[in-house]
Short mmCIF file of C-alpha atoms in Angstrom, two decimals:
data_model
loop_
_atom_site.label_atom_id
_atom_site.label_comp_id
_atom_site.label_asym_id
_atom_site.label_seq_id
_atom_site.Cartn_x
_atom_site.Cartn_y
_atom_site.Cartn_z
CA UNK R 5 -37.30 -21.63 -8.55
CA UNK R 6 -33.91 -19.96 -9.04
CA UNK R 7 -33.86 -16.23 -8.46
CA UNK R 8 -33.24 -14.08 -11.51
CA UNK R 9 -30.18 -11.83 -11.67
CA UNK R 10 -31.28 -8.20 -11.27
CA UNK R 11 -31.14 -6.18 -14.48
CA UNK R 12 -28.70 -3.65 -13.03
CA UNK R 13 -26.30 -6.47 -12.14
CA UNK R 14 -26.48 -7.88 -15.69
CA UNK R 15 -25.63 -4.44 -17.12
CA UNK R 16 -22.80 -3.94 -14.62
CA UNK R 17 -21.32 -7.36 -15.46
CA UNK R 18 -21.50 -6.63 -19.19
CA UNK R 19 -19.52 -3.41 -18.81
CA UNK R 20 -17.12 -4.95 -16.27
CA UNK R 21 -16.27 -7.69 -18.79
CA UNK R 22 -15.76 -5.12 -21.54
CA UNK R 23 -13.36 -3.24 -19.27
CA UNK R 24 -11.46 -6.42 -18.45
CA UNK R 25 -11.31 -7.24 -22.17
CA UNK R 26 -9.95 -3.70 -22.79
CA UNK R 27 -12.83 -2.73 -25.05
CA UNK R 28 -12.86 0.29 -22.75
CA UNK R 29 -9.42 1.60 -21.79
CA UNK R 30 -8.46 3.78 -18.80
CA UNK R 31 -9.86 7.26 -19.34
CA UNK R 32 -12.54 6.11 -21.79
CA UNK R 33 -16.04 7.34 -21.07
CA UNK R 34 -18.90 4.87 -20.75
CA UNK R 35 -22.13 5.64 -22.62
CA UNK R 36 -24.30 8.35 -21.11
CA UNK R 37 -27.17 7.02 -18.99
CA UNK R 38 -29.74 8.58 -21.31
CA UNK R 39 -28.16 6.74 -24.27
CA UNK R 40 -28.59 3.36 -22.60
CA UNK R 41 -32.14 4.22 -21.55
CA UNK R 42 -32.99 5.19 -25.13
CA UNK R 43 -31.55 1.87 -26.32
CA UNK R 44 -34.02 0.09 -24.05
CA UNK R 45 -31.41 -1.44 -21.75
CA UNK R 46 -33.26 -0.29 -18.65
CA UNK R 47 -34.66 2.61 -16.73
CA UNK R 48 -32.56 5.54 -15.52
CA UNK R 49 -32.65 4.06 -12.01
CA UNK R 50 -31.44 0.68 -13.30
CA UNK R 51 -28.54 2.15 -15.30
CA UNK R 52 -27.50 4.38 -12.39
CA UNK R 53 -27.45 1.33 -10.10
CA UNK R 54 -25.24 -0.52 -12.59
CA UNK R 55 -22.78 2.38 -12.80
CA UNK R 56 -22.72 2.73 -9.01
CA UNK R 57 -21.85 -0.96 -8.78
CA UNK R 58 -18.95 -0.49 -11.22
CA UNK R 59 -17.72 2.46 -9.17
CA UNK R 60 -17.92 0.44 -5.95
CA UNK R 61 -15.79 -2.26 -7.62
CA UNK R 62 -13.17 0.38 -8.44
CA UNK R 63 -13.55 -0.01 -12.21
CA UNK R 64 -14.92 3.45 -13.01
CA UNK R 65 -15.16 6.91 -11.53
CA UNK R 66 -18.15 9.22 -11.95
CA UNK R 67 -17.81 12.99 -11.83
CA UNK R 68 -20.72 15.40 -12.12
CA UNK R 69 -20.65 16.98 -15.56
CA UNK R 70 -17.93 14.63 -16.80
CA UNK R 71 -19.77 11.32 -16.99
CA UNK R 72 -18.44 7.90 -16.00
CA UNK R 73 -14.90 7.00 -17.02
CA UNK R 74 -12.80 3.87 -16.71
CA UNK R 75 -10.25 4.08 -13.93
CA UNK R 76 -6.64 3.13 -14.37
CA UNK R 77 -5.88 -0.07 -12.52
CA UNK R 78 -2.79 -0.04 -10.29
CA UNK R 79 -0.87 -3.05 -8.98
CA UNK R 80 -2.42 -5.00 -6.14
CA UNK R 81 -0.29 -5.73 -3.11
CA UNK R 82 -0.38 -9.02 -1.28
CA UNK R 83 1.53 -8.64 1.96
CA UNK R 84 2.46 -12.00 3.49
CA UNK R 85 4.14 -10.61 6.55
CA UNK R 86 5.48 -13.83 8.04
CA UNK R 87 7.50 -14.63 4.91
CA UNK R 88 7.99 -10.96 3.93
CA UNK R 89 9.88 -9.98 7.08
CA UNK R 90 12.03 -13.09 7.12
CA UNK R 91 12.89 -12.62 3.44
CA UNK R 92 13.83 -8.97 4.03
CA UNK R 93 16.07 -9.83 6.99
CA UNK R 94 17.85 -12.57 5.01
CA UNK R 95 18.35 -10.15 2.11
CA UNK R 96 20.40 -7.86 4.36
CA UNK R 97 23.18 -10.48 4.43
CA UNK R 98 23.34 -10.88 0.64
CA UNK R 99 25.98 -9.22 -1.60
CA UNK R 100 25.17 -5.64 -2.62
CA UNK R 101 24.48 -6.56 -6.24
CA UNK R 102 21.73 -8.93 -5.09
CA UNK R 103 20.38 -6.49 -2.50
CA UNK R 104 20.25 -3.70 -5.08
CA UNK R 105 18.09 -5.69 -7.48
CA UNK R 106 15.43 -6.74 -4.94
CA UNK R 107 12.97 -5.14 -2.59
CA UNK R 108 9.86 -5.89 -0.57
CA UNK R 109 7.65 -3.72 -2.81
CA UNK R 110 8.57 -5.94 -5.74
CA UNK R 111 7.76 -8.97 -3.58
CA UNK R 112 4.36 -7.56 -2.62
CA UNK R 113 3.29 -6.45 -6.10
CA UNK R 114 5.02 -8.92 -8.39
CA UNK R 115 6.55 -6.02 -10.33
CA UNK R 116 10.09 -6.17 -11.68
CA UNK R 117 12.70 -4.00 -9.95
CA UNK R 118 12.82 -1.54 -12.86
CA UNK R 119 9.02 -1.16 -12.69
CA UNK R 120 9.17 0.38 -9.20
CA UNK R 121 10.22 3.96 -8.48
CA UNK R 122 11.13 4.98 -4.92
CA UNK R 123 10.49 8.48 -3.57
CA UNK R 124 11.99 9.54 -0.22
CA UNK R 125 12.10 12.71 1.88
CA UNK R 126 13.88 12.96 5.25
CA UNK R 127 13.57 15.56 8.01
CA UNK R 128 13.89 15.77 11.78
CA UNK R 129 11.04 16.11 14.26
CA UNK R 130 10.78 16.09 18.05
CA UNK R 131 9.17 12.96 19.45
CA UNK R 132 5.58 13.56 20.51
CA UNK R 133 4.17 11.68 23.48
CA UNK R 134 3.11 8.65 21.41
CA UNK R 135 6.48 8.29 19.66
CA UNK R 136 8.34 8.85 22.92
CA UNK R 137 6.33 6.14 24.66
CA UNK R 138 6.82 3.73 21.77
CA UNK R 139 10.61 4.21 21.67
CA UNK R 140 11.04 4.59 25.43
CA UNK R 141 12.67 8.03 25.09
CA UNK R 142 11.80 11.41 26.65
CA UNK R 143 9.24 13.55 24.76
CA UNK R 144 11.04 16.03 22.50
CA UNK R 145 13.85 13.58 21.62
CA UNK R 146 15.05 14.34 18.10
CA UNK R 147 13.77 11.75 15.60
CA UNK R 148 14.72 11.06 12.00
CA UNK R 149 11.44 11.16 10.06
CA UNK R 150 11.59 9.32 6.74
CA UNK R 151 8.70 9.60 4.27
CA UNK R 152 8.53 7.04 1.48
CA UNK R 153 6.18 6.28 -1.35
CA UNK R 154 6.57 4.01 -4.33
CA UNK R 155 5.03 4.20 -7.78
CA UNK R 156 5.37 2.84 -11.27
CA UNK R 157 7.95 5.03 -13.07
CA UNK R 158 6.71 8.49 -14.00
CA UNK R 159 3.31 8.06 -12.35
CA UNK R 160 2.17 10.33 -9.49
CA UNK R 161 -0.03 7.69 -7.86
CA UNK R 162 1.48 6.04 -4.78
CA UNK R 163 1.24 2.32 -4.08
CA UNK R 164 1.38 3.12 -0.35
CA UNK R 165 2.37 5.96 1.98
CA UNK R 166 5.02 5.30 4.64
CA UNK R 167 6.16 7.42 7.61
CA UNK R 168 9.19 5.81 9.25
CA UNK R 169 10.95 6.97 12.43
CA UNK R 170 14.38 6.31 13.94
CA UNK R 171 16.00 7.93 16.96
CA UNK R 172 18.24 10.54 15.30
CA UNK R 173 21.15 10.03 17.68
CA UNK R 174 21.14 6.32 16.86
CA UNK R 175 20.80 6.73 13.08
CA UNK R 176 23.52 9.38 12.95
CA UNK R 177 26.12 6.80 13.93
CA UNK R 178 26.19 6.21 10.18
CA UNK R 179 25.75 9.62 8.45
CA UNK R 180 24.68 7.86 5.25
CA UNK R 181 21.45 6.88 6.99
CA UNK R 182 20.51 10.58 7.13
CA UNK R 183 20.81 11.04 3.36
CA UNK R 184 17.58 10.51 1.42
CA UNK R 185 19.47 10.62 -1.89
CA UNK R 186 20.85 7.14 -1.09
CA UNK R 187 17.36 5.65 -1.26
CA UNK R 188 16.30 3.06 -2.18
CA UNK R 189 18.89 1.55 0.14
CA UNK R 190 19.96 -1.93 -1.00
CA UNK R 191 18.66 -4.32 1.65
CA UNK R 192 16.26 -1.85 3.26
CA UNK R 193 15.97 -1.03 6.93
CA UNK R 194 17.49 -4.33 8.08
CA UNK R 195 20.72 -3.60 6.25
CA UNK R 196 20.70 0.07 7.25
CA UNK R 197 20.51 -0.84 10.92
CA UNK R 198 23.12 -3.56 10.51
CA UNK R 199 25.64 -0.84 9.55
CA UNK R 200 25.33 0.56 13.09
CA UNK R 201 25.41 -2.82 14.82
CA UNK R 202 21.66 -3.36 15.23
CA UNK R 203 19.85 -6.59 14.40
CA UNK R 204 16.04 -6.67 14.34
CA UNK R 205 14.75 -9.58 16.44
CA UNK R 206 10.99 -9.21 16.08
CA UNK R 207 8.35 -7.07 14.39
CA UNK R 208 4.91 -6.25 15.76
CA UNK R 209 2.10 -5.30 13.38
CA UNK R 210 -0.99 -3.42 14.53
CA UNK R 211 -3.62 -3.17 11.80
CA UNK R 212 -6.73 -1.00 11.64
CA UNK R 213 -8.92 0.70 9.06
CA UNK R 214 -10.59 4.05 8.49
CA UNK R 215 -11.71 6.25 5.61
CA UNK R 216 -8.99 8.03 3.64
CA UNK R 217 -8.27 11.71 4.11
CA UNK R 218 -8.50 13.96 1.05
CA UNK R 219 -4.68 14.00 0.76
CA UNK R 220 -4.48 10.21 0.98
CA UNK R 221 -7.25 9.76 -1.60
CA UNK R 222 -5.48 12.03 -4.08
CA UNK R 223 -2.01 10.55 -3.53
CA UNK R 224 -3.19 6.92 -3.61
CA UNK R 225 -5.51 7.50 -6.58
CA UNK R 226 -8.67 6.26 -4.85
CA UNK R 227 -12.14 7.83 -4.65
CA UNK R 228 -12.74 10.27 -1.82
CA UNK R 229 -13.92 8.51 1.31
CA UNK R 230 -12.52 5.11 0.30
CA UNK R 231 -11.29 2.78 3.05
CA UNK R 232 -7.59 2.55 3.79
CA UNK R 233 -5.65 0.00 5.82
CA UNK R 234 -3.40 1.42 8.53
CA UNK R 235 -0.36 -0.66 9.47
CA UNK R 236 1.70 0.35 12.50
CA UNK R 237 4.92 -1.67 12.31
CA UNK R 238 7.26 -1.70 15.32
CA UNK R 239 10.74 -3.23 14.96
CA UNK R 240 12.45 -4.48 18.12
CA UNK R 241 16.18 -5.24 18.32
CA UNK R 242 17.93 -8.24 19.82
CA UNK R 243 18.59 -5.92 22.80
CA UNK R 244 14.79 -5.63 23.27
CA UNK R 245 14.76 -1.96 22.20
CA UNK R 246 12.38 -0.39 19.71
CA UNK R 247 14.67 0.74 16.87
CA UNK R 248 12.24 1.67 14.09
CA UNK R 249 8.55 2.48 13.76
CA UNK R 250 6.59 2.80 10.53
CA UNK R 251 3.06 4.05 9.95
CA UNK R 252 1.88 2.71 6.59
CA UNK R 253 -1.28 3.76 4.72
CA UNK R 254 -2.46 1.22 2.14
CA UNK R 255 -5.39 1.55 -0.30
CA UNK R 256 -8.02 -0.93 0.84
CA UNK R 257 -9.19 -1.73 -2.69
CA UNK R 258 -5.70 -2.79 -3.80
CA UNK R 259 -4.31 -4.49 -0.70
CA UNK R 260 -4.53 -8.00 0.69
CA UNK R 261 -2.87 -8.99 3.96
CA UNK R 262 -2.31 -12.73 4.26
CA UNK R 263 -1.27 -14.67 7.35
CA UNK R 264 -0.58 -18.32 8.01
CA UNK R 265 -0.47 -19.12 11.72
CA UNK R 266 1.26 -22.41 12.67
CA UNK R 267 -0.42 -24.16 15.59
CA UNK R 268 0.98 -26.73 18.00
CA UNK R 269 -0.43 -30.19 17.50
CA UNK R 270 -2.36 -31.88 20.30
CA UNK R 271 -0.31 -34.43 22.22
CA UNK R 272 -0.58 -37.95 20.84
CA UNK R 273 -2.11 -36.91 17.52
#
């Protein structure tokens, strides 16, 4: 005999569909638990389980004393790194007008160029032991620290948080690379480095997960304690030198990382 769908799941699905159909809009409050209990939809425990399920799915947020409200849904990112990095490198050779109208964030999210707003802050920091080891420079070497985040225009919620590092002495060969007001740079890091004679030959990704810090939760617009994806991206030049390192924090609920790995065929097949 087929198992019956639990009552809490039926209630959760009903409200999830209403949210998808925009019967409830972002910021709208769902009915109070006691209202649904009085309507005979289920016990308090059942309704609470349904609302917890909606919160786990990222559709609502519950705050003590403020009820359960529909969350705003932000763009999902699908990062296909094998095609992403090749596309970005090829873009660096395109005319400026084409470079200026394209970017990897647009590729990841499917948003139009005018639907993405870039925020950038630059400063200098001494290389700690981990950065020094990664770049093969002495600890204390001056680094250009570039902080980026992208959003939909006028919205404070970040799609991702990026900390990027270059050796300051190398970047300063083109003073424009030290100027955050020139961001977003048409053609991205590949084109920036090409202006000082550097070509990226390979990129290594190291991916891990953990729970978000309070700052990350607030900036990414995710519930406290939500999982985030950590991407450490190391760019190596054709001279086999590490030329750029990025630490990227991505909201787990809105990020998909997709890989296709080509394999050699067996002989004679």
